[in-house]
XYZ file of C-alpha atoms in Angstrom:
454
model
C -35.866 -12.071 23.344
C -32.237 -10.734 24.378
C -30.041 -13.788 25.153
C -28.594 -13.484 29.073
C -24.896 -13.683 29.368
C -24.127 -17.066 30.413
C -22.436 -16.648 34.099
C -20.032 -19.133 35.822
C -20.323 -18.233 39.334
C -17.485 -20.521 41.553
C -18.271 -19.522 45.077
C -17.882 -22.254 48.188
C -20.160 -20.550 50.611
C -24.014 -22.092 49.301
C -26.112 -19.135 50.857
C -23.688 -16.438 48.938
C -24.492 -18.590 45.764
C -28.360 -18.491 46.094
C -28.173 -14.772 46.792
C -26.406 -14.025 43.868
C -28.449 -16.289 41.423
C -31.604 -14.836 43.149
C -30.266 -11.308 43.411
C -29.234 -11.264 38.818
C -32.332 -12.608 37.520
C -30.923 -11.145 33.768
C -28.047 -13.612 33.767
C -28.084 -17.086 33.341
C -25.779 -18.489 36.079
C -24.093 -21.882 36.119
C -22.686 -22.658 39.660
C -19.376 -24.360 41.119
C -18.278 -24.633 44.776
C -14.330 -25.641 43.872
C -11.305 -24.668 41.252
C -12.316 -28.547 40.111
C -15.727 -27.975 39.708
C -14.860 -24.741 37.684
C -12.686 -26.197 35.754
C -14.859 -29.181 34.577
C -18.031 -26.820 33.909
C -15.701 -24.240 31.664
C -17.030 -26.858 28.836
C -19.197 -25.277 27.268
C -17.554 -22.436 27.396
C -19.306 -18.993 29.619
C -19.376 -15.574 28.332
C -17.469 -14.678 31.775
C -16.405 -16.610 35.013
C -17.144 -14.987 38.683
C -15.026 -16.082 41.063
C -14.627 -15.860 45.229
C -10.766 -14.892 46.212
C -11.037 -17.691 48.868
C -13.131 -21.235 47.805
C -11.732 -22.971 51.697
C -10.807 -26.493 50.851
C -11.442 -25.766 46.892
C -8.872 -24.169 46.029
C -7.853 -20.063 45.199
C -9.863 -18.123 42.770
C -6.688 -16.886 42.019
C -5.336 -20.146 40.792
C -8.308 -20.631 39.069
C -7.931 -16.853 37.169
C -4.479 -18.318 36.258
C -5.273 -21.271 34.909
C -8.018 -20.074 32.735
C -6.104 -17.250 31.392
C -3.602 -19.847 30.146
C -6.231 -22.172 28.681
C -8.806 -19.568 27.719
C -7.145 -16.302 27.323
C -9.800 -14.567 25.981
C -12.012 -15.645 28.727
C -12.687 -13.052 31.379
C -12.243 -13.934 35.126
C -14.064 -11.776 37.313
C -12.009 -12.220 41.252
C -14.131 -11.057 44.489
C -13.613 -11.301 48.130
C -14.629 -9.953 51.332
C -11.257 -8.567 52.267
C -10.490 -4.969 50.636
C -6.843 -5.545 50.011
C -5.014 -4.149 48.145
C -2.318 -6.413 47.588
C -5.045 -9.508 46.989
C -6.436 -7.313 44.028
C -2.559 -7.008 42.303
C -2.337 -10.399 42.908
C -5.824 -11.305 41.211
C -5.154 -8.908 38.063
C -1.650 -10.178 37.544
C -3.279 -13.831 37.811
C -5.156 -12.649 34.737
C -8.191 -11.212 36.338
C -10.496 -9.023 33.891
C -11.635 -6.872 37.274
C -11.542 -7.372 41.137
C -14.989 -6.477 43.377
C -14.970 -6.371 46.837
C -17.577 -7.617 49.682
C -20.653 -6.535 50.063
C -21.032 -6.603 46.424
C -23.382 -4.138 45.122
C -25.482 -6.124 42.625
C -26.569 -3.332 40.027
C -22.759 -2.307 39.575
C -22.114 -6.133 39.915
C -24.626 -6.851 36.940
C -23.449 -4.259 34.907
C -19.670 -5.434 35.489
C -20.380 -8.611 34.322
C -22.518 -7.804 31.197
C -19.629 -5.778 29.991
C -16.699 -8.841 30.371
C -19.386 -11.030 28.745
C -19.760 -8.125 25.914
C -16.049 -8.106 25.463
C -15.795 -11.778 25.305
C -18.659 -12.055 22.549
C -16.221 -9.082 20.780
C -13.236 -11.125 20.782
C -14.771 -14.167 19.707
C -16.468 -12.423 16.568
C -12.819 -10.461 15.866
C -11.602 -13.901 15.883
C -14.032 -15.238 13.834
C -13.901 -12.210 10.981
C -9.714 -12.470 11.016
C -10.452 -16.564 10.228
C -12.874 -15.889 7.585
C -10.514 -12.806 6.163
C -7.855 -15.569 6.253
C -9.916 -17.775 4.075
C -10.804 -15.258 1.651
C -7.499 -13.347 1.531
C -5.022 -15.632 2.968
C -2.099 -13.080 3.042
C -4.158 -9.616 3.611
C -0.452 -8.305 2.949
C -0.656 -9.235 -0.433
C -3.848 -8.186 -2.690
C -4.563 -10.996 -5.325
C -7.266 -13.545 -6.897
C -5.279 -14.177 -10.242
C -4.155 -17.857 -10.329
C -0.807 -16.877 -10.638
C -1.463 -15.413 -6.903
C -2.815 -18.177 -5.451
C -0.208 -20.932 -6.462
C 2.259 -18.324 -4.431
C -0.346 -18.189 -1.654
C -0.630 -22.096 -1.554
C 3.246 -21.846 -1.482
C 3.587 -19.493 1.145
C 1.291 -21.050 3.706
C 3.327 -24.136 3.359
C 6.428 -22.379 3.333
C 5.786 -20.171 6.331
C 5.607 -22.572 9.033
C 9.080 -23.840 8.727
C 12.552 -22.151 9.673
C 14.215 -22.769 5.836
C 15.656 -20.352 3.825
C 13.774 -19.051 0.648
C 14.568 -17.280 -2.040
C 12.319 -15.365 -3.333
C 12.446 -13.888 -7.559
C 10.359 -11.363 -9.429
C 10.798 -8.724 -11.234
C 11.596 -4.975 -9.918
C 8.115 -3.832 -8.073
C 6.313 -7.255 -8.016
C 6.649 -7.071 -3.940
C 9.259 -9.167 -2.918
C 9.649 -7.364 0.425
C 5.858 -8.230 1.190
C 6.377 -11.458 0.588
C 9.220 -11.809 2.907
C 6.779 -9.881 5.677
C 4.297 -12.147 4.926
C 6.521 -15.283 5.639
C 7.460 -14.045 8.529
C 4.132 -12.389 9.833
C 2.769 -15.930 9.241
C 5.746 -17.954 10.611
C 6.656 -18.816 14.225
C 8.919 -16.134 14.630
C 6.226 -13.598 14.123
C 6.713 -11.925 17.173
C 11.070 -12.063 16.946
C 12.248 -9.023 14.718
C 11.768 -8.790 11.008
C 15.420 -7.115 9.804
C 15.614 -6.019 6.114
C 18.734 -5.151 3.916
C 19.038 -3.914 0.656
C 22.396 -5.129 -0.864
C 22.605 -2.693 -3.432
C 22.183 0.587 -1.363
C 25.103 -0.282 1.336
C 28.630 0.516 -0.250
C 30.929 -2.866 -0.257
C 33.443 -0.929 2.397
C 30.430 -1.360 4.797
C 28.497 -4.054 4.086
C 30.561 -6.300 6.113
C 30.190 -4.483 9.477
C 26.257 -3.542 8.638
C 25.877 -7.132 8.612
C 27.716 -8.649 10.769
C 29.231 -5.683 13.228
C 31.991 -4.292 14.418
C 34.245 -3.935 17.767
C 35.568 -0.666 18.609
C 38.370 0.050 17.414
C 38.426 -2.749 14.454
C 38.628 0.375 12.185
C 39.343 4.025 11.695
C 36.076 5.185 12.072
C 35.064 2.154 14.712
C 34.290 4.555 17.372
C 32.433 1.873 19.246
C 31.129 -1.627 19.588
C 28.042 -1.581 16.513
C 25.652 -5.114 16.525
C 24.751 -6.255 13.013
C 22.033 -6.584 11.827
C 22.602 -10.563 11.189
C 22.240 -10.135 15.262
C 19.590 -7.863 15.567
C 17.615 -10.539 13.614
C 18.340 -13.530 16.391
C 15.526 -15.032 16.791
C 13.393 -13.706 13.652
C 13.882 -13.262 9.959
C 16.690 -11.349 7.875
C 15.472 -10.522 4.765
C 18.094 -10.063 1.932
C 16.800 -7.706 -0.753
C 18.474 -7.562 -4.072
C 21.236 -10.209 -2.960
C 22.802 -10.695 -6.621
C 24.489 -7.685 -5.872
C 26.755 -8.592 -2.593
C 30.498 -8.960 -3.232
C 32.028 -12.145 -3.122
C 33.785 -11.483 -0.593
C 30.684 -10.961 2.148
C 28.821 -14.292 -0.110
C 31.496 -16.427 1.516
C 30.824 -14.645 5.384
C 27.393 -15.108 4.525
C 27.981 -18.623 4.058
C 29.613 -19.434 7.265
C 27.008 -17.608 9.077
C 24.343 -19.946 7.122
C 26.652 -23.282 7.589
C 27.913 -22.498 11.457
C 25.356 -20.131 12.956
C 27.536 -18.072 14.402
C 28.818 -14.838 13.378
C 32.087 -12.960 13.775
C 32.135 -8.940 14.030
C 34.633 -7.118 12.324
C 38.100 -7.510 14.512
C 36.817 -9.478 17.021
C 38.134 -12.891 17.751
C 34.903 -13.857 19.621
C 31.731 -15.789 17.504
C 28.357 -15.125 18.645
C 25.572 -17.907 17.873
C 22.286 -16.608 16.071
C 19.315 -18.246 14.870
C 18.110 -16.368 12.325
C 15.891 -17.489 9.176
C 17.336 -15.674 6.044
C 14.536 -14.768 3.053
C 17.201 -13.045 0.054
C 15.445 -11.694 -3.001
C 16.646 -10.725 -6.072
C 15.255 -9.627 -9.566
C 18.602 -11.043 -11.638
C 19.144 -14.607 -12.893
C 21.414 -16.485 -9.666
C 22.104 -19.602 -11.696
C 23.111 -17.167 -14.686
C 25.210 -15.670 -12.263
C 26.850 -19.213 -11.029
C 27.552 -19.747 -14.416
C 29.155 -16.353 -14.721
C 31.553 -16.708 -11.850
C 29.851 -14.119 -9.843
C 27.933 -15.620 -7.665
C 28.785 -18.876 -5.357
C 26.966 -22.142 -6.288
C 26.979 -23.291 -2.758
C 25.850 -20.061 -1.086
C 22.922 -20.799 -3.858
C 22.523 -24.495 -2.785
C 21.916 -22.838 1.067
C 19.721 -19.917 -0.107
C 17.264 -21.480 -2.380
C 15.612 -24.366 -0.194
C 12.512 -22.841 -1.308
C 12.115 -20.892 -3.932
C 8.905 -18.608 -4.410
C 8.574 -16.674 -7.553
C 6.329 -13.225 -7.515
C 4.296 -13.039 -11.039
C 4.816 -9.666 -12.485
C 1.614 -7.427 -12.764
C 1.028 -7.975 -16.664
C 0.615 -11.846 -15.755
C -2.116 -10.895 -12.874
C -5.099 -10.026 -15.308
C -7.690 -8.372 -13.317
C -5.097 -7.965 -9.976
C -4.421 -4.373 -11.610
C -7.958 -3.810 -10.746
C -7.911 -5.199 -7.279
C -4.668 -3.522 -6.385
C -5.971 -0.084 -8.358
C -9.015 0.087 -6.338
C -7.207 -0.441 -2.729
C -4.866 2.114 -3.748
C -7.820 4.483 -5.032
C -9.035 4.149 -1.687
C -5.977 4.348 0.299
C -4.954 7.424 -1.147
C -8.463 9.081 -1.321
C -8.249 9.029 2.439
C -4.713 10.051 3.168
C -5.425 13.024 0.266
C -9.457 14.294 2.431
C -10.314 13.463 -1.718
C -13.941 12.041 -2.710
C -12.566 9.987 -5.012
C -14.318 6.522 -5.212
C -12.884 4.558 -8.237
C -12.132 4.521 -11.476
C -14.054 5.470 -14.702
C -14.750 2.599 -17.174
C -12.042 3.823 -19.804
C -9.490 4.565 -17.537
C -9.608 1.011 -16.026
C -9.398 -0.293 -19.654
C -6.377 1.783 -19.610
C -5.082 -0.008 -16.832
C -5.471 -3.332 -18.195
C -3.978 -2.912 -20.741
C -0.750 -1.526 -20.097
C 2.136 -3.757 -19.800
C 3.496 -2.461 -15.927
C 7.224 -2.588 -16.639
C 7.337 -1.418 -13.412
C 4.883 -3.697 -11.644
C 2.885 -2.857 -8.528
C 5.137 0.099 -7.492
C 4.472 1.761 -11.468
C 0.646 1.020 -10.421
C 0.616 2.186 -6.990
C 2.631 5.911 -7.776
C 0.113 6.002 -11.345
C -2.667 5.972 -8.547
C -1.349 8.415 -6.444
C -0.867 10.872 -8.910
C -4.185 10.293 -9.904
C -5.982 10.793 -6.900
C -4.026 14.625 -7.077
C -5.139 14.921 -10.064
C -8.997 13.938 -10.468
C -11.176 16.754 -10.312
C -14.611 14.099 -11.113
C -15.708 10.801 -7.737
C -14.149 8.837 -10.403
C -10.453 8.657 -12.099
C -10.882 9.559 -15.689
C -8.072 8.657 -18.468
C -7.282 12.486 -18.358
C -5.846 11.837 -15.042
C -3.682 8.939 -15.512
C 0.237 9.190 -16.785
C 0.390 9.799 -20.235
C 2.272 6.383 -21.568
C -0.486 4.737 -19.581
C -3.647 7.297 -20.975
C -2.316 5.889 -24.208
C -2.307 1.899 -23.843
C -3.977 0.329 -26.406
C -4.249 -3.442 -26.307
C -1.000 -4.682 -25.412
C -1.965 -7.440 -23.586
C -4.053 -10.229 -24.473
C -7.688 -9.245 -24.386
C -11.116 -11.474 -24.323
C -14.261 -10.129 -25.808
C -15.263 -9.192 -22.324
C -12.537 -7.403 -21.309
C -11.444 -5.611 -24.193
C -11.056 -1.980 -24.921
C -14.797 -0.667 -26.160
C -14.901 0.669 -29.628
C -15.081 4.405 -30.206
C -18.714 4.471 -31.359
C -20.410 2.374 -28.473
C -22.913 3.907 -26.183
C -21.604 5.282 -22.573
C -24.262 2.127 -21.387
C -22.208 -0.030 -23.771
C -19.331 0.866 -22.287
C -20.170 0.220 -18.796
C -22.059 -3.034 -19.550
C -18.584 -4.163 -20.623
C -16.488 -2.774 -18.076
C -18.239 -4.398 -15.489
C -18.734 -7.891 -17.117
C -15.043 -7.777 -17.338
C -14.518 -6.730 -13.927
C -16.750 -9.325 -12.878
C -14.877 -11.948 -15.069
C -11.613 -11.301 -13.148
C -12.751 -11.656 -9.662
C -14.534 -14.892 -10.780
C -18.123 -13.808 -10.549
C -17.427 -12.766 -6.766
C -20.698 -9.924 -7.010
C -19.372 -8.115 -3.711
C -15.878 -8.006 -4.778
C -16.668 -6.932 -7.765
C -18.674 -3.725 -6.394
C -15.755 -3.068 -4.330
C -13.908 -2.685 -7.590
C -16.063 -0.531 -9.304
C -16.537 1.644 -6.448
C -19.908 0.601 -6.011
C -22.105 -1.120 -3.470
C -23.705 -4.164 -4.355
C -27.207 -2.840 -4.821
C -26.684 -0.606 -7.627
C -24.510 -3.299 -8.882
C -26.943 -5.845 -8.743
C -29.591 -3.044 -10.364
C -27.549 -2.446 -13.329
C -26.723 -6.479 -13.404
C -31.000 -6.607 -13.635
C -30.857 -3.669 -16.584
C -28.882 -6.066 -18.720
C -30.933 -8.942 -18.411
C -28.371 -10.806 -15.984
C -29.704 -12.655 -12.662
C -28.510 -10.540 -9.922
């Protein structure tokens, strides 16, 4: 039997009440005669709340709409009233109202107005619900990876992330420092403050200085007017620092003082302007090599790297190639209108094991091309680069996973390529058909074929 929406109906007048409960037999209503009442019958929570505009001596139903869509936003507050003003129903839907009706209430169209709030209530709360459970299966959905060198940095990052510190993030050209930074700051409290990126090595040194920190008009020849920085564009949010063992010495020490004094002085202007700004710098080189070396200042370091959160490069991610392979399969598949579902059993022994000098970008432009290139529903060797077509064990292998002899049977093959894929995901059977481009009931079929419990 279908469940009725469950209906808080806040209305002062008693005979208005009983018509209304009388008059929607399909919803279950709870009654209240005052904001108070209301307020102390929200617990269990209702699919919607129906309100009058004007409770007498209890109170507004416009208060009420406010104060419920600041301690249940997602909660919709249905406002009525016998009055058809216009002014009360801007009033009500600025309150937070989800709709306004007006007396004599037609109850078919006042039935079917309140089964659709409750249906968008029982929406949010299950959107809610999946985004948690995505969370707890994929804590940052920015970053694809079940490799335990993945989940130490995801154990870091959700500690990290809640705090205003700086961090310094290293890894290797390609590993995905810049979605790291995203993800500390998509996951910090300045999520919804700007996220301003720099890369240190593609601004010349002549203008580094007034991309970061501005200018005044005038301050040089080509200073045709006032320019913000970007250190000020980030107030508020995150500045993220890419490739920072390249900035001169002479912007390190500016940097510095912006870090130290939180303030920050454009280029000829005598003024300081106070930021709050959390800085995440990345860099692929060696800093304390670099400290050593003379180019790079110790204490800038010491203020940098309060945390620091190092990215595993892909050959150190085990089955992660296969994870990341098949999102990008996917990804591109759609972009490119191809029917292209995955990857052939040799070609993602290929994958595994080649070395990824360039990490996760190397992997991600491999797949693109591809995608172009695959003329089968599945990527065969043919298609992939050639320095990649010819990997051959470069990488430490277990029985599972390892390249298939020449002379094995096509079944063979498979049988191996999916016990390995299956060993890299940890045994997770739906992940695992998402990998293989499968669904789960032909890969619990073939599972059965080999004499595995599906």
């Amino acid at each position: 039997m279908e469940q009725k929406p469950d209906v808080l109906l806040v209305e002062d007048d008693p005979a208005m009440r009983t018509m209304l409960v009388r008059g929607l037999p399909g919803l279950a209503i709870r009654e209240a005669s005052s904001v108070a009442e209301a307020l102390a019958a929200i617990d269990p929570l209702p699919d919607v709340v129906l309100t009058d505009v004007n409770l007498g001596a209890g109170g507004s139903g416009i208060a009420l709409a406010q104060t419920l869509k600041q301690e249940v936003p997602a909660l919709p507050v249905l406002v009525m009233t016998a009055f058809g003003d216009l002014s009360l129903a801007v009033e009500a839907l600025r309150a937070g109202a989800w709709d306004f009706l007006t007396k004599p209430v037609d109850l078919d169209l006042l039935e079917s107005a309140l089964r659709r709030a409750a249906e968008t209530h029982a929406l949010r709360r299950e959107v809610r619900a999946l985004r948690r459970a995505a969370r707890i299966t994929q804590p940052f959905v920015e970053i694809l990876g079940e490799s335990p060198p993945m989940r130490r940095l995801f154990s870091m990052l959700e500690r990290v992330a809640a705090v205003s510190s700086s961090v310094l993030v290293q890894g290797e050209s390609g590993t995905g420092k810049e979605l790291v930074a995203r993800a500390l700051h998509a996951r910090s409290p300045r999520a919804d403050k700007p996220f301003v990126a720099l890369n240190c090595a593609a601004v010349p040194e002549s203008l580094l200085e007034s991309e970061l920190f501005g200018h005044v008009r005038g301050a040089f020849t080509d200073a045709h007017a006032d320019r913000v920085g970007l250190v000020v564009q980030a107030n508020g949010g995150t500045l993220f620092l890419d490739e920072i063992g390249d900035m001169p010495a002479a912007i390190q020490a500016k940097l510095l003082r912006v870090l130290q004094e939180r303030t920050v002085r454009p280029v000829g202007s005598a003024r300081e302007v106070g930021v709050d700004v959390r800085v995440v710098a990345a860099t692929h080189k060696d800093l304390d090599r670099l400290v050593e070396e003379g180019t790079f200042r110790e204490d800038l370091l010491y203020r940098l790297d309060v945390f620091r959160l190092e990215v595993p490069p892909l050959r150190e991610r085990g089955g992660d190639v296969l994870l990341l392979a098949q999102r990008y399969v996917s990804a591109f598949a759609s972009q490119f209108g191809r029917e292209v579902t995955g990857l052939a059993p040799e070609a993602a022994a290929r994958l595994l094991d080649y070395p990824w000098p360039g990490n996760v970008r190397e992997l991600r432009n491999a797949i693109e091309r591809a995608v172009v290139l695959c003329e089968h529903d599945v990527i065969q060797v043919a298609d992939l680069p050639a320095k990649i077509s010819r990997a051959r064990a470069r990488r430490p292998a277990t029985a599972a996973d390892a390249p298939p002899p020449l002379l094995l049977t096509l079944e063979e093959v498979e049988r191996r390529h999916i016990t390995a894929v299956l060993d890299a995901v940890g045994n997770h059977r739906a992940r695992a058909a998402e990998v293989l481009g499968i669904d789960r009931k032909t890969l619990y079929r073939k599972l059965t074929s080999y004499g595995e419990k599906a």
